[in-house]
Amino acid sequence: MSLIYVLNGPNLNLLGKRQPHIYGHETLADVEASCRRLASELGHELRFHQSNREYEIIDWIHEARENGAGIVVNPAAFTHTSLAILDALNTFEGPVIEIHISNVHKRESFRHHSFVSHRADGVIAGLGTEGYQLGIRRVATMLKTPKND
């Protein structure tokens, strides 16, 4: 049983309330519950965190280096601004899947660049909150597939 971290960036605590025409009506608690069910079905444990503070996300990535096998991360606005999160992710040896609820490529041009993508093993965007489950499934698959060094 491996531990998968699901990390969420700023303003995702307002999911379901903030711009539901973009992000939907599901709350972050709803997303967490469905992620926990899926992780359990796949035989994994889950740590689910959200913060509006960049340093907390970095601290959780550092914690995942010691305890985690994979990371699913929705960095939200930090996607486009945080070299510090990229640097932290670069220290993590397991699979990393970047997710975005909206299709960032159909939005403002500043959202088209992701620092996190430079480390991510895969990126899921525009599939709503279902992207979280897809990210967890992909991490689980990657964890059972041996690496070719």
Coordinates of C-alpha atoms in Angstrom, one line a residue:
M1 CA 0.0 0.0 0.0
S2 CA 1.6 3.2 -1.2
L3 CA 0.9 6.7 -0.1
I4 CA -0.3 9.2 -2.7
Y5 CA -0.3 12.9 -2.0
V6 CA -3.0 15.1 -3.6
L7 CA -2.0 18.8 -3.2
N8 CA -4.1 21.8 -4.0
G9 CA -3.1 25.4 -4.4
P10 CA -4.7 28.7 -3.8
N11 CA -8.4 29.4 -3.9
L12 CA -9.3 25.7 -4.3
N13 CA -10.8 25.9 -0.9
L14 CA -13.6 27.9 -2.6
L15 CA -14.3 25.2 -5.1
G16 CA -18.1 25.0 -5.7
K17 CA -18.5 28.6 -4.7
R18 CA -16.0 30.5 -6.9
Q19 CA -16.8 30.8 -10.6
P20 CA -18.9 27.6 -10.8
H21 CA -19.3 28.3 -14.6
I22 CA -15.6 27.5 -14.9
Y23 CA -14.9 25.1 -12.0
G24 CA -18.3 23.5 -11.4
H25 CA -20.4 23.0 -8.3
E26 CA -18.5 20.2 -6.6
T27 CA -16.7 21.3 -3.4
L28 CA -13.2 20.4 -2.4
A29 CA -14.6 18.1 0.3
D30 CA -16.5 16.3 -2.5
V31 CA -13.3 15.9 -4.5
E32 CA -11.5 14.6 -1.4
A33 CA -14.1 12.0 -0.7
S34 CA -14.1 10.7 -4.2
C35 CA -10.3 10.6 -4.3
R36 CA -10.2 8.7 -0.9
R37 CA -12.7 6.1 -2.2
L38 CA -10.7 5.6 -5.4
A39 CA -7.3 5.4 -3.7
S40 CA -8.7 2.8 -1.3
E41 CA -10.2 0.8 -4.2
L42 CA -6.7 0.8 -5.8
G43 CA -5.0 -0.3 -2.6
H44 CA -3.4 3.1 -1.8
E45 CA -3.5 5.5 1.1
L46 CA -4.1 9.2 0.5
R47 CA -3.0 12.5 2.0
F48 CA -5.1 15.4 0.7
H49 CA -4.1 19.0 1.4
Q50 CA -5.0 22.5 0.2
S51 CA -3.3 25.7 1.0
N52 CA -3.3 29.3 -0.2
R53 CA 0.3 29.5 1.0
E54 CA 3.1 28.5 -1.3
Y55 CA 5.5 27.4 1.6
E56 CA 2.9 24.9 2.9
I57 CA 2.7 23.2 -0.5
I58 CA 6.5 23.1 -0.6
D59 CA 6.6 21.6 2.9
W60 CA 4.1 18.9 1.8
I61 CA 6.2 18.0 -1.2
H62 CA 9.2 17.7 1.1
E63 CA 7.1 15.4 3.3
A64 CA 6.1 13.4 0.3
R65 CA 9.9 12.8 -0.5
E66 CA 10.1 10.9 2.8
N67 CA 6.7 9.2 3.0
G68 CA 5.0 9.3 -0.4
A69 CA 5.1 7.3 -3.6
G70 CA 3.4 9.7 -5.9
I71 CA 1.9 13.2 -6.1
V72 CA -1.2 14.6 -7.9
V73 CA -0.9 18.3 -7.8
N74 CA -3.3 21.1 -8.8
P75 CA -1.1 24.1 -8.2
A76 CA -3.8 26.5 -9.3
A77 CA -2.3 30.0 -9.8
F78 CA 1.1 28.8 -8.5
T79 CA 1.3 26.9 -11.8
H80 CA 2.2 30.1 -13.6
T81 CA 4.4 31.7 -11.0
S82 CA 6.2 29.3 -8.7
L83 CA 9.8 28.3 -9.4
A84 CA 9.9 27.2 -5.7
I85 CA 7.2 24.6 -6.2
L86 CA 9.0 23.4 -9.4
D87 CA 12.3 23.1 -7.4
A88 CA 10.6 21.2 -4.7
L89 CA 9.0 18.8 -7.2
N90 CA 12.3 18.3 -8.8
T91 CA 13.6 16.7 -5.5
F92 CA 10.7 14.2 -5.5
E93 CA 11.6 10.9 -7.2
G94 CA 8.1 9.4 -7.7
P95 CA 5.5 10.1 -10.3
V96 CA 4.0 13.6 -10.5
I97 CA 0.7 14.3 -12.3
E98 CA -0.3 17.9 -12.7
I99 CA -4.0 18.6 -13.0
H100 CA -6.2 21.6 -13.8
I101 CA -10.0 21.6 -13.5
S102 CA -10.5 24.0 -16.4
N103 CA -8.8 23.9 -19.8
V104 CA -6.1 26.5 -19.1
H105 CA -5.3 26.6 -22.8
K106 CA -8.7 28.1 -23.6
R107 CA -8.3 30.8 -21.0
E108 CA -6.1 33.9 -20.7
S109 CA -2.7 33.6 -22.3
F110 CA -0.8 34.0 -19.0
R111 CA -2.4 30.6 -18.0
H112 CA -0.8 28.8 -20.9
H113 CA 2.6 28.5 -19.2
S114 CA 3.2 26.1 -16.4
F115 CA 6.5 25.9 -14.4
V116 CA 5.1 22.6 -12.8
S117 CA 4.9 21.0 -16.3
H118 CA 8.7 20.9 -16.5
R119 CA 8.6 18.2 -13.8
A120 CA 5.2 16.6 -14.3
D121 CA 5.1 13.1 -15.8
G122 CA 1.7 14.0 -17.2
V123 CA -0.8 16.9 -17.3
I124 CA -4.6 16.7 -17.2
A125 CA -6.5 19.8 -18.0
G126 CA -10.1 20.7 -18.8
L127 CA -11.8 17.5 -17.5
G128 CA -13.3 19.0 -14.5
T129 CA -12.9 17.4 -11.1
E130 CA -12.7 14.0 -12.8
G131 CA -9.1 14.9 -13.5
Y132 CA -8.3 14.1 -9.9
Q133 CA -9.4 10.5 -10.3
L134 CA -7.6 10.2 -13.6
G135 CA -4.5 11.6 -12.0
I136 CA -4.7 9.1 -9.1
R137 CA -5.3 6.2 -11.5
R138 CA -2.2 7.2 -13.6
V139 CA 0.0 7.5 -10.5
A140 CA -1.2 4.0 -9.4
T141 CA -0.4 2.6 -12.8
M142 CA 3.0 4.2 -12.8
L143 CA 3.7 2.8 -9.3
K144 CA 3.2 -0.8 -10.4
T145 CA 5.1 -0.4 -13.6
P146 CA 8.9 -1.0 -13.2
K147 CA 11.1 1.8 -14.3
N148 CA 13.6 1.2 -17.0
D149 CA 16.8 2.9 -15.9

